[in-house]
Amino acid sequence: MSAKTDVKNYTGFRTLTFVCLFILYAPLVVVTIYSFNASPSITVWEGFSLRWYGDVFTGPESGKFKAAAINSFSIALIAATLATIIATSAATAIVRGGIFKTRTLSLGLISLPLMVPEIVLAVATLIFFNAVGFTRGYMTILVAHIAFCIPFAYLPIQARMQGIEDTYEQAAMDLYATKAQAFRRVLLPLMMPGIISGFLLAFIVSLDDFIITNFVKGAGVETLPTAIFGSVKQGLKPNIMAISTMLLALSIVMVTLSYFVSKTDNTK
Amino acid sequence: MAGGAATGGSAAADTYKSARHWLLLPSWLVLVLVVLAPVCMMLIYSFLTKEFRGGVIWEPTLAAYDQFFFDRGLFGDDPPKIEWTYITIFWRSIWQAGLATILSLIIGFPTAYFIATRPERTRALWVFLVTIPYWVNLLIRTVSMKFLLRDQGPMNDFLISTGLIDDPLRIVNTNLAVQLGLFYSYLPFMVLPIYASVERYNFAMSEAAADLYATKWTTLRRIVLPAVKPGVIAGCILVFVPSLGAFLAPDLLGGAKNFMIGSLIEEQFKGNAGNWPFGAAAAMVLLTMVLILLMIFARQQRRAEASP
């Protein structure tokens, strides 16, 4: 086929794809490189050093970062776990519950946190906690995170369950397994890749959230993003680049894990 | 990704039919209590009287909406004129989000097309490469962008060292920085739906057009684009909607002069000087705009599905 009629290739599209990837990765790569800068200034490069990584753990701001990290990780762990359980249970009803009236409505409700702009969700949650008289703090952050993590956990779980034919459970029940047994011993193990993938995505989304957390956190309770935002507001510092690089690496590792787990096929 | 949960796939299996309402109960409980009810509560708050240290007094009033749209002078007794301050902020947000969307489309469409025409086994890897940055903390990405674009940042250093420019480009704290930040934040959202559309596109149609002496660019414009239009519209919505209510990019990259809706709303709730009913009203206006957009989009998609 000549280049003129090769309908799959357009001049410049390959270049623009590389431009796209360059734009997506350049800022991250630059920050990663500069996080290893020995200089206390963020402008001049003075050679390779792990100094600012040490500073994150032992420097003057280390106490703040440590408390924020404990909050962030414990909230992400609890919120992702609960969101995954809730999402698995909802997916079972929606994918394996036949057709019923509230099915579409339930799907709409689950996608709601994805459709409403995050800042609106943040305002609404803050107003809700205020109206019911909850004191803002750790618990309010946790409750808000559970809610907006549900759709992120739900999507890979639903996708996985749709890929599993119900003949496996039918076979188990033909052999006198109860429904509960068929679910626990047959469907759940087959679903595991979807569930793990959903959990990991929910975990990252919770760990990354800034806007909603910023609204519903009380004074003095910080998560990593709100602590980083507070520091950045006073100017970019090298220790922020180090802590950002660590979070960035963690997100990439978890997404990669989620990707490969969701690809595994354990139905054979 | 966003909006993707709306299709439950074909429902055939009903193994757990008897338990379905119990299985759905936890998700309903959490989402109704923590998402749906709060949004309704926000609507109510927008009609209440403000408390000066944040919070509200339970007395119904239209004051918040009145403040949004009308200017009644310093003492509130002048004849009402249109208040342009907030309308301008909304207009600027629409403009910025629109430009970011166009920029994403210019880069995102060729990328999606290129990926969709790769051999099947490498496609997933390309898609994965485009998706990774989305999962990196948005705050960190925005901070990285600021670091890169700064007056004394690596980009300016590079451009000066190559002799392309003599003085650093002053990008941070301009509208351009906000557009670039929004574009950078949501670019993956543009690529993914277009990719999905192009992947389903039947390239035999392009070949037929080429056989009939259409040039490649005519084929792209007249044959490919109409066929993948739903994906393009989906991509534009997925970039435009979050850009409209964005807070981090305008706040960190735009500075005080480039205020957008997100910052306006945030200002009403953080700190002591806030006006909760006004913030709730501004959030309601934003939500209404987004819902109208999504409804138009849903109708478009249904129509596209109806006509094969």
PDB file of C-alpha atoms in Angstrom, chain A residues 1 3-14 16-21 23-28 30-31 34 42-43 86 89-90 92-100 102-107 109-121 123-132 136 143-144 146-148 150-152 154-155 158 162 166 169-170 173 179-180 182-183 187 201 204-205 207-211 214-217 224-226 228-229 232-233 236 240-241 243-245 247-248 251-252 255-256 259-260 263, chain B residues 1-28 30-39 41-42 45 55-56 58 106-115 117-118 123-126 128-141 143-148 150 152-154 157 183-184 187-188 191 203 206-207 210-211 214-217 219-221 224 241 245-248 251-252 261-263 265-266 269-270 276 279-280 283-284 286-287 290-291 294:
ATOM      1  CA  MET A   1       0.000   0.000   0.000  1.00  0.00           C
ATOM      2  CA  ALA A   3       1.726   6.095   1.708  1.00  0.00           C
ATOM      3  CA  LYS A   4      -0.944   8.118  -0.018  1.00  0.00           C
ATOM      4  CA  THR A   5      -3.658   5.530   0.461  1.00  0.00           C
ATOM      5  CA  ASP A   6      -2.456   4.133   3.775  1.00  0.00           C
ATOM      6  CA  VAL A   7      -5.519   5.268   5.696  1.00  0.00           C
ATOM      7  CA  LYS A   8      -4.183   4.227   9.071  1.00  0.00           C
ATOM      8  CA  ASN A   9      -1.185   6.536   9.078  1.00  0.00           C
ATOM      9  CA  TYR A  10      -1.339  10.300   9.009  1.00  0.00           C
ATOM     10  CA  THR A  11       1.766  12.430   8.799  1.00  0.00           C
ATOM     11  CA  GLY A  12       2.405  14.093  12.104  1.00  0.00           C
ATOM     12  CA  PHE A  13       0.166  11.872  14.241  1.00  0.00           C
ATOM     13  CA  ARG A  14       3.122   9.859  15.490  1.00  0.00           C
ATOM     14  CA  LEU A  16       1.959  14.471  18.184  1.00  0.00           C
ATOM     15  CA  THR A  17       1.643  11.228  20.151  1.00  0.00           C
ATOM     16  CA  PHE A  18       5.209  11.618  21.331  1.00  0.00           C
ATOM     17  CA  VAL A  19       4.502  15.287  22.102  1.00  0.00           C
ATOM     18  CA  CYS A  20       1.501  14.132  24.158  1.00  0.00           C
ATOM     19  CA  LEU A  21       3.543  11.630  26.137  1.00  0.00           C
ATOM     20  CA  ILE A  23       3.903  16.739  27.973  1.00  0.00           C
ATOM     21  CA  LEU A  24       2.384  14.144  30.308  1.00  0.00           C
ATOM     22  CA  TYR A  25       5.696  12.961  31.684  1.00  0.00           C
ATOM     23  CA  ALA A  26       8.059  15.964  31.464  1.00  0.00           C
ATOM     24  CA  PRO A  27       6.876  17.747  34.628  1.00  0.00           C
ATOM     25  CA  LEU A  28       7.000  14.514  36.635  1.00  0.00           C
ATOM     26  CA  VAL A  30      11.798  17.114  36.066  1.00  0.00           C
ATOM     27  CA  VAL A  31      10.500  17.121  39.652  1.00  0.00           C
ATOM     28  CA  TYR A  34      15.342  17.949  41.078  1.00  0.00           C
ATOM     29  CA  ILE A  42      15.313  24.795  43.826  1.00  0.00           C
ATOM     30  CA  THR A  43      16.851  26.746  40.948  1.00  0.00           C
ATOM     31  CA  ILE A  86     -19.764  -2.083  49.369  1.00  0.00           C
ATOM     32  CA  SER A  89     -21.938  -6.300  47.085  1.00  0.00           C
ATOM     33  CA  ALA A  90     -23.545  -3.728  44.759  1.00  0.00           C
ATOM     34  CA  THR A  92     -23.282  -8.707  42.661  1.00  0.00           C
ATOM     35  CA  ALA A  93     -26.812  -7.307  42.786  1.00  0.00           C
ATOM     36  CA  ILE A  94     -26.442  -5.390  39.529  1.00  0.00           C
ATOM     37  CA  VAL A  95     -24.645  -8.025  37.457  1.00  0.00           C
ATOM     38  CA  ARG A  96     -26.180 -11.166  39.036  1.00  0.00           C
ATOM     39  CA  GLY A  97     -29.538  -9.914  40.263  1.00  0.00           C
ATOM     40  CA  GLY A  98     -31.547 -10.047  37.057  1.00  0.00           C
ATOM     41  CA  ILE A  99     -33.425  -7.021  35.739  1.00  0.00           C
ATOM     42  CA  PHE A 100     -35.276  -4.917  38.268  1.00  0.00           C
ATOM     43  CA  THR A 102     -34.047   0.229  40.729  1.00  0.00           C
ATOM     44  CA  ARG A 103     -31.136  -1.245  38.740  1.00  0.00           C
ATOM     45  CA  THR A 104     -30.527   1.750  36.464  1.00  0.00           C
ATOM     46  CA  LEU A 105     -31.173   4.077  39.377  1.00  0.00           C
ATOM     47  CA  SER A 106     -28.554   2.250  41.462  1.00  0.00           C
ATOM     48  CA  LEU A 107     -26.029   2.515  38.650  1.00  0.00           C
ATOM     49  CA  LEU A 109     -26.311   6.642  42.143  1.00  0.00           C
ATOM     50  CA  ILE A 110     -22.975   4.816  42.056  1.00  0.00           C
ATOM     51  CA  SER A 111     -21.676   7.022  39.220  1.00  0.00           C
ATOM     52  CA  LEU A 112     -22.921  10.178  40.944  1.00  0.00           C
ATOM     53  CA  PRO A 113     -19.586  11.026  42.632  1.00  0.00           C
ATOM     54  CA  LEU A 114     -17.957  10.882  39.174  1.00  0.00           C
ATOM     55  CA  MET A 115     -20.456  13.242  37.562  1.00  0.00           C
ATOM     56  CA  VAL A 116     -20.786  15.943  40.195  1.00  0.00           C
ATOM     57  CA  PRO A 117     -17.788  18.339  40.078  1.00  0.00           C
ATOM     58  CA  GLU A 118     -15.444  17.659  42.957  1.00  0.00           C
ATOM     59  CA  ILE A 119     -15.706  21.154  44.402  1.00  0.00           C
ATOM     60  CA  VAL A 120     -19.518  20.808  44.533  1.00  0.00           C
ATOM     61  CA  LEU A 121     -19.171  17.459  46.281  1.00  0.00           C
ATOM     62  CA  VAL A 123     -19.221  21.942  49.535  1.00  0.00           C
ATOM     63  CA  ALA A 124     -22.146  19.541  49.862  1.00  0.00           C
ATOM     64  CA  THR A 125     -20.270  17.207  52.218  1.00  0.00           C
ATOM     65  CA  LEU A 126     -19.084  20.089  54.386  1.00  0.00           C
ATOM     66  CA  ILE A 127     -22.629  21.464  54.634  1.00  0.00           C
ATOM     67  CA  PHE A 128     -23.966  18.003  55.470  1.00  0.00           C
ATOM     68  CA  PHE A 129     -21.502  17.495  58.321  1.00  0.00           C
ATOM     69  CA  ASN A 130     -22.279  20.967  59.583  1.00  0.00           C
ATOM     70  CA  ALA A 131     -26.038  20.396  59.446  1.00  0.00           C
ATOM     71  CA  VAL A 132     -25.940  17.099  61.345  1.00  0.00           C
ATOM     72  CA  ARG A 136     -14.817  18.147  61.469  1.00  0.00           C
ATOM     73  CA  VAL A 143     -16.774   9.066  55.736  1.00  0.00           C
ATOM     74  CA  ALA A 144     -16.387  11.379  52.721  1.00  0.00           C
ATOM     75  CA  ILE A 146     -15.645   5.998  51.603  1.00  0.00           C
ATOM     76  CA  ALA A 147     -18.394   7.616  49.511  1.00  0.00           C
ATOM     77  CA  PHE A 148     -16.303   8.932  46.625  1.00  0.00           C
ATOM     78  CA  ILE A 150     -17.148   3.554  45.758  1.00  0.00           C
ATOM     79  CA  PRO A 151     -17.361   4.217  41.975  1.00  0.00           C
ATOM     80  CA  PHE A 152     -13.619   3.727  41.522  1.00  0.00           C
ATOM     81  CA  TYR A 154     -16.982  -0.525  41.502  1.00  0.00           C
ATOM     82  CA  LEU A 155     -15.865  -0.143  37.868  1.00  0.00           C
ATOM     83  CA  GLN A 158     -18.306  -4.863  37.635  1.00  0.00           C
ATOM     84  CA  GLN A 162     -19.461  -9.389  33.634  1.00  0.00           C
ATOM     85  CA  ASP A 166     -22.620 -17.707  35.700  1.00  0.00           C
ATOM     86  CA  GLU A 169     -22.013 -20.928  40.095  1.00  0.00           C
ATOM     87  CA  GLN A 170     -24.844 -22.866  38.447  1.00  0.00           C
ATOM     88  CA  MET A 173     -25.445 -25.197  42.937  1.00  0.00           C
ATOM     89  CA  LYS A 179     -26.160 -19.638  47.085  1.00  0.00           C
ATOM     90  CA  ALA A 180     -23.940 -18.298  49.838  1.00  0.00           C
ATOM     91  CA  ALA A 182     -21.535 -20.611  45.482  1.00  0.00           C
ATOM     92  CA  PHE A 183     -20.796 -16.940  46.043  1.00  0.00           C
ATOM     93  CA  LEU A 187     -17.698 -16.401  42.367  1.00  0.00           C
ATOM     94  CA  LEU A 201      -7.686   2.233  42.556  1.00  0.00           C
ATOM     95  CA  ILE A 204      -4.915   5.727  45.263  1.00  0.00           C
ATOM     96  CA  VAL A 205      -7.960   7.950  44.802  1.00  0.00           C
ATOM     97  CA  LEU A 207      -4.594   8.928  49.039  1.00  0.00           C
ATOM     98  CA  ASP A 208      -4.606  11.574  46.285  1.00  0.00           C
ATOM     99  CA  ASP A 209      -7.684  13.519  47.210  1.00  0.00           C
ATOM    100  CA  PHE A 210      -7.117  17.144  48.047  1.00  0.00           C
ATOM    101  CA  ILE A 211     -10.253  19.193  47.404  1.00  0.00           C
ATOM    102  CA  ASN A 214      -9.451  20.240  52.398  1.00  0.00           C
ATOM    103  CA  PHE A 215     -13.122  21.100  52.966  1.00  0.00           C
ATOM    104  CA  VAL A 216     -14.098  18.450  55.512  1.00  0.00           C
ATOM    105  CA  LYS A 217     -10.899  18.257  57.571  1.00  0.00           C
ATOM    106  CA  LEU A 224      -0.382  14.351  52.915  1.00  0.00           C
ATOM    107  CA  PRO A 225      -1.980  16.374  50.085  1.00  0.00           C
ATOM    108  CA  THR A 226      -3.286  19.090  52.436  1.00  0.00           C
ATOM    109  CA  ILE A 228       1.906  19.508  50.893  1.00  0.00           C
ATOM    110  CA  PHE A 229      -0.515  22.189  49.709  1.00  0.00           C
ATOM    111  CA  VAL A 232       3.635  24.858  48.645  1.00  0.00           C
ATOM    112  CA  LYS A 233       1.582  27.962  49.443  1.00  0.00           C
ATOM    113  CA  LEU A 236       8.354  25.515  46.542  1.00  0.00           C
ATOM    114  CA  ILE A 240       8.339  18.992  48.965  1.00  0.00           C
ATOM    115  CA  MET A 241       9.855  17.677  45.760  1.00  0.00           C
ATOM    116  CA  ILE A 243       7.946  13.809  49.299  1.00  0.00           C
ATOM    117  CA  SER A 244       6.107  14.381  45.996  1.00  0.00           C
ATOM    118  CA  THR A 245       8.469  12.013  44.205  1.00  0.00           C
ATOM    119  CA  LEU A 247       4.041   9.682  46.466  1.00  0.00           C
ATOM    120  CA  LEU A 248       4.349   9.753  42.691  1.00  0.00           C
ATOM    121  CA  SER A 251       0.905   5.818  42.752  1.00  0.00           C
ATOM    122  CA  ILE A 252       2.684   4.496  39.679  1.00  0.00           C
ATOM    123  CA  VAL A 255      -1.563   1.516  39.215  1.00  0.00           C
ATOM    124  CA  THR A 256       0.851  -0.836  37.494  1.00  0.00           C
ATOM    125  CA  TYR A 259      -3.263  -3.092  35.716  1.00  0.00           C
ATOM    126  CA  PHE A 260      -1.468  -6.435  35.769  1.00  0.00           C
ATOM    127  CA  LYS A 263      -5.298  -8.637  33.325  1.00  0.00           C
TER     128      LYS A 263
ATOM    129  CA  MET B   1     -13.386   5.999  34.000  1.00  0.00           C
ATOM    130  CA  ALA B   2     -15.740   8.902  34.657  1.00  0.00           C
ATOM    131  CA  GLY B   3     -19.308   8.198  33.650  1.00  0.00           C
ATOM    132  CA  GLY B   4     -18.463   4.625  32.747  1.00  0.00           C
ATOM    133  CA  ALA B   5     -20.608   3.007  35.398  1.00  0.00           C
ATOM    134  CA  ALA B   6     -23.779   4.035  33.630  1.00  0.00           C
ATOM    135  CA  THR B   7     -23.871   0.849  31.599  1.00  0.00           C
ATOM    136  CA  GLY B   8     -24.497  -2.292  33.583  1.00  0.00           C
ATOM    137  CA  GLY B   9     -23.999  -4.496  30.568  1.00  0.00           C
ATOM    138  CA  SER B  10     -26.652  -6.973  29.555  1.00  0.00           C
ATOM    139  CA  ALA B  11     -28.322  -8.449  32.579  1.00  0.00           C
ATOM    140  CA  ALA B  12     -29.034 -12.084  32.109  1.00  0.00           C
ATOM    141  CA  ALA B  13     -27.779 -13.861  35.219  1.00  0.00           C
ATOM    142  CA  ASP B  14     -30.049 -13.635  38.254  1.00  0.00           C
ATOM    143  CA  THR B  15     -28.406 -16.061  40.670  1.00  0.00           C
ATOM    144  CA  TYR B  16     -28.623 -13.643  43.603  1.00  0.00           C
ATOM    145  CA  LYS B  17     -32.036 -12.237  42.711  1.00  0.00           C
ATOM    146  CA  SER B  18     -33.515 -12.860  46.146  1.00  0.00           C
ATOM    147  CA  ALA B  19     -30.725 -10.986  47.938  1.00  0.00           C
ATOM    148  CA  ARG B  20     -30.324  -8.111  45.490  1.00  0.00           C
ATOM    149  CA  HIS B  21     -31.954  -5.450  47.631  1.00  0.00           C
ATOM    150  CA  TRP B  22     -29.857  -6.394  50.651  1.00  0.00           C
ATOM    151  CA  LEU B  23     -26.737  -6.359  48.476  1.00  0.00           C
ATOM    152  CA  LEU B  24     -27.542  -2.871  47.234  1.00  0.00           C
ATOM    153  CA  LEU B  25     -28.439  -1.506  50.649  1.00  0.00           C
ATOM    154  CA  PRO B  26     -24.917  -0.502  51.808  1.00  0.00           C
ATOM    155  CA  SER B  27     -24.140   1.448  48.633  1.00  0.00           C
ATOM    156  CA  TRP B  28     -27.510   3.195  48.731  1.00  0.00           C
ATOM    157  CA  VAL B  30     -23.629   5.593  51.929  1.00  0.00           C
ATOM    158  CA  LEU B  31     -24.304   7.351  48.631  1.00  0.00           C
ATOM    159  CA  VAL B  32     -27.720   8.724  49.567  1.00  0.00           C
ATOM    160  CA  LEU B  33     -26.524   9.895  52.978  1.00  0.00           C
ATOM    161  CA  VAL B  34     -23.091  11.259  52.017  1.00  0.00           C
ATOM    162  CA  VAL B  35     -23.638  12.396  48.397  1.00  0.00           C
ATOM    163  CA  LEU B  36     -27.290  12.819  47.395  1.00  0.00           C
ATOM    164  CA  ALA B  37     -28.726  14.228  50.628  1.00  0.00           C
ATOM    165  CA  PRO B  38     -25.806  16.682  51.013  1.00  0.00           C
ATOM    166  CA  VAL B  39     -26.359  18.025  47.497  1.00  0.00           C
ATOM    167  CA  MET B  41     -28.932  20.188  51.677  1.00  0.00           C
ATOM    168  CA  MET B  42     -26.616  22.485  49.710  1.00  0.00           C
ATOM    169  CA  TYR B  45     -28.370  26.296  52.411  1.00  0.00           C
ATOM    170  CA  GLY B  55     -22.315  28.626  58.816  1.00  0.00           C
ATOM    171  CA  VAL B  56     -25.922  29.742  58.428  1.00  0.00           C
ATOM    172  CA  TRP B  58     -32.137  29.211  59.475  1.00  0.00           C
ATOM    173  CA  ILE B 106      -5.587  19.062  19.190  1.00  0.00           C
ATOM    174  CA  ILE B 107      -3.058  16.830  20.980  1.00  0.00           C
ATOM    175  CA  GLY B 108      -5.451  14.117  22.130  1.00  0.00           C
ATOM    176  CA  PHE B 109      -7.137  13.230  18.849  1.00  0.00           C
ATOM    177  CA  PRO B 110      -3.969  12.392  16.873  1.00  0.00           C
ATOM    178  CA  THR B 111      -2.667  10.472  19.901  1.00  0.00           C
ATOM    179  CA  ALA B 112      -5.850   8.432  20.197  1.00  0.00           C
ATOM    180  CA  TYR B 113      -5.881   7.762  16.452  1.00  0.00           C
ATOM    181  CA  PHE B 114      -2.244   6.757  16.451  1.00  0.00           C
ATOM    182  CA  ILE B 115      -2.708   4.365  19.389  1.00  0.00           C
ATOM    183  CA  THR B 117      -4.001   2.022  14.646  1.00  0.00           C
ATOM    184  CA  ARG B 118      -1.077   0.245  16.362  1.00  0.00           C
ATOM    185  CA  ARG B 123      -2.233  -0.961  22.067  1.00  0.00           C
ATOM    186  CA  ALA B 124      -2.862  -1.791  25.722  1.00  0.00           C
ATOM    187  CA  LEU B 125       0.648  -0.643  26.571  1.00  0.00           C
ATOM    188  CA  TRP B 126       0.177   2.708  24.818  1.00  0.00           C
ATOM    189  CA  PHE B 128      -1.504   2.350  29.874  1.00  0.00           C
ATOM    190  CA  LEU B 129       1.248   4.926  29.254  1.00  0.00           C
ATOM    191  CA  VAL B 130      -1.356   7.627  28.681  1.00  0.00           C
ATOM    192  CA  THR B 131      -3.345   6.600  31.787  1.00  0.00           C
ATOM    193  CA  ILE B 132      -0.518   6.476  34.358  1.00  0.00           C
ATOM    194  CA  PRO B 133      -0.192  10.250  34.855  1.00  0.00           C
ATOM    195  CA  TYR B 134      -3.918  10.479  35.604  1.00  0.00           C
ATOM    196  CA  TRP B 135      -3.428   8.347  38.718  1.00  0.00           C
ATOM    197  CA  VAL B 136      -0.606  10.507  40.016  1.00  0.00           C
ATOM    198  CA  ASN B 137      -1.827  12.966  42.611  1.00  0.00           C
ATOM    199  CA  LEU B 138      -3.340  16.009  40.878  1.00  0.00           C
ATOM    200  CA  LEU B 139      -1.780  18.336  43.440  1.00  0.00           C
ATOM    201  CA  ILE B 140       1.671  16.911  42.743  1.00  0.00           C
ATOM    202  CA  ARG B 141       1.144  17.176  38.989  1.00  0.00           C
ATOM    203  CA  VAL B 143       2.999  21.625  41.544  1.00  0.00           C
ATOM    204  CA  SER B 144       5.305  19.902  39.022  1.00  0.00           C
ATOM    205  CA  MET B 145       3.839  22.001  36.236  1.00  0.00           C
ATOM    206  CA  LYS B 146       4.458  25.159  38.252  1.00  0.00           C
ATOM    207  CA  PHE B 147       8.015  24.063  38.941  1.00  0.00           C
ATOM    208  CA  LEU B 148       8.631  23.446  35.245  1.00  0.00           C
ATOM    209  CA  ARG B 150       8.498  29.039  36.652  1.00  0.00           C
ATOM    210  CA  GLN B 152      13.691  30.527  36.721  1.00  0.00           C
ATOM    211  CA  GLY B 153      12.429  27.022  36.024  1.00  0.00           C
ATOM    212  CA  PRO B 154      13.995  24.263  33.933  1.00  0.00           C
ATOM    213  CA  ASP B 157      16.743  27.639  31.584  1.00  0.00           C
ATOM    214  CA  PHE B 183      -4.892  20.847  29.737  1.00  0.00           C
ATOM    215  CA  TYR B 184      -2.189  18.888  31.517  1.00  0.00           C
ATOM    216  CA  LEU B 187      -5.473  15.333  28.805  1.00  0.00           C
ATOM    217  CA  PRO B 188      -5.796  11.545  29.432  1.00  0.00           C
ATOM    218  CA  VAL B 191      -7.452  10.400  24.656  1.00  0.00           C
ATOM    219  CA  PHE B 203     -11.179   1.158   8.403  1.00  0.00           C
ATOM    220  CA  SER B 206     -11.527   4.873   4.835  1.00  0.00           C
ATOM    221  CA  GLU B 207     -10.158   2.517   2.208  1.00  0.00           C
ATOM    222  CA  ALA B 210      -9.431   6.379  -0.798  1.00  0.00           C
ATOM    223  CA  ASP B 211     -10.462   4.119  -3.701  1.00  0.00           C
ATOM    224  CA  ALA B 214     -10.671  11.129  -1.636  1.00  0.00           C
ATOM    225  CA  THR B 215      -7.442  12.542  -0.222  1.00  0.00           C
ATOM    226  CA  LYS B 216      -6.386  11.312   3.181  1.00  0.00           C
ATOM    227  CA  TRP B 217      -7.353  14.531   4.933  1.00  0.00           C
ATOM    228  CA  THR B 219     -11.268  11.037   4.373  1.00  0.00           C
ATOM    229  CA  LEU B 220     -10.361  12.019   7.933  1.00  0.00           C
ATOM    230  CA  ARG B 221     -12.710  14.995   7.904  1.00  0.00           C
ATOM    231  CA  VAL B 224     -13.575   9.195  10.142  1.00  0.00           C
ATOM    232  CA  VAL B 241     -16.495  19.523  33.140  1.00  0.00           C
ATOM    233  CA  GLY B 245     -14.827  23.535  38.564  1.00  0.00           C
ATOM    234  CA  ALA B 246     -11.067  23.118  38.942  1.00  0.00           C
ATOM    235  CA  PHE B 247      -9.436  24.611  41.984  1.00  0.00           C
ATOM    236  CA  LEU B 248      -5.778  23.585  42.015  1.00  0.00           C
ATOM    237  CA  ASP B 251      -5.043  28.588  42.491  1.00  0.00           C
ATOM    238  CA  LEU B 252      -1.435  27.443  42.070  1.00  0.00           C
ATOM    239  CA  ILE B 261     -15.318  29.336  39.995  1.00  0.00           C
ATOM    240  CA  GLY B 262     -13.449  26.811  42.123  1.00  0.00           C
ATOM    241  CA  SER B 263     -11.496  29.511  43.963  1.00  0.00           C
ATOM    242  CA  ILE B 265     -16.425  28.772  46.053  1.00  0.00           C
ATOM    243  CA  GLU B 266     -13.450  27.756  48.176  1.00  0.00           C
ATOM    244  CA  PHE B 269     -15.951  28.191  53.073  1.00  0.00           C
ATOM    245  CA  LYS B 270     -12.312  28.320  54.131  1.00  0.00           C
ATOM    246  CA  TRP B 276     -21.775  29.899  53.172  1.00  0.00           C
ATOM    247  CA  GLY B 279     -20.807  29.644  48.279  1.00  0.00           C
ATOM    248  CA  ALA B 280     -23.687  27.153  48.154  1.00  0.00           C
ATOM    249  CA  ALA B 283     -21.896  25.746  43.676  1.00  0.00           C
ATOM    250  CA  MET B 284     -25.546  25.315  42.652  1.00  0.00           C
ATOM    251  CA  LEU B 286     -21.967  25.398  38.655  1.00  0.00           C
ATOM    252  CA  LEU B 287     -23.797  22.116  39.270  1.00  0.00           C
ATOM    253  CA  VAL B 290     -22.709  20.738  34.491  1.00  0.00           C
ATOM    254  CA  LEU B 291     -25.982  18.791  34.705  1.00  0.00           C
ATOM    255  CA  LEU B 294     -24.359  16.058  30.852  1.00  0.00           C
TER     256      LEU B 294
END
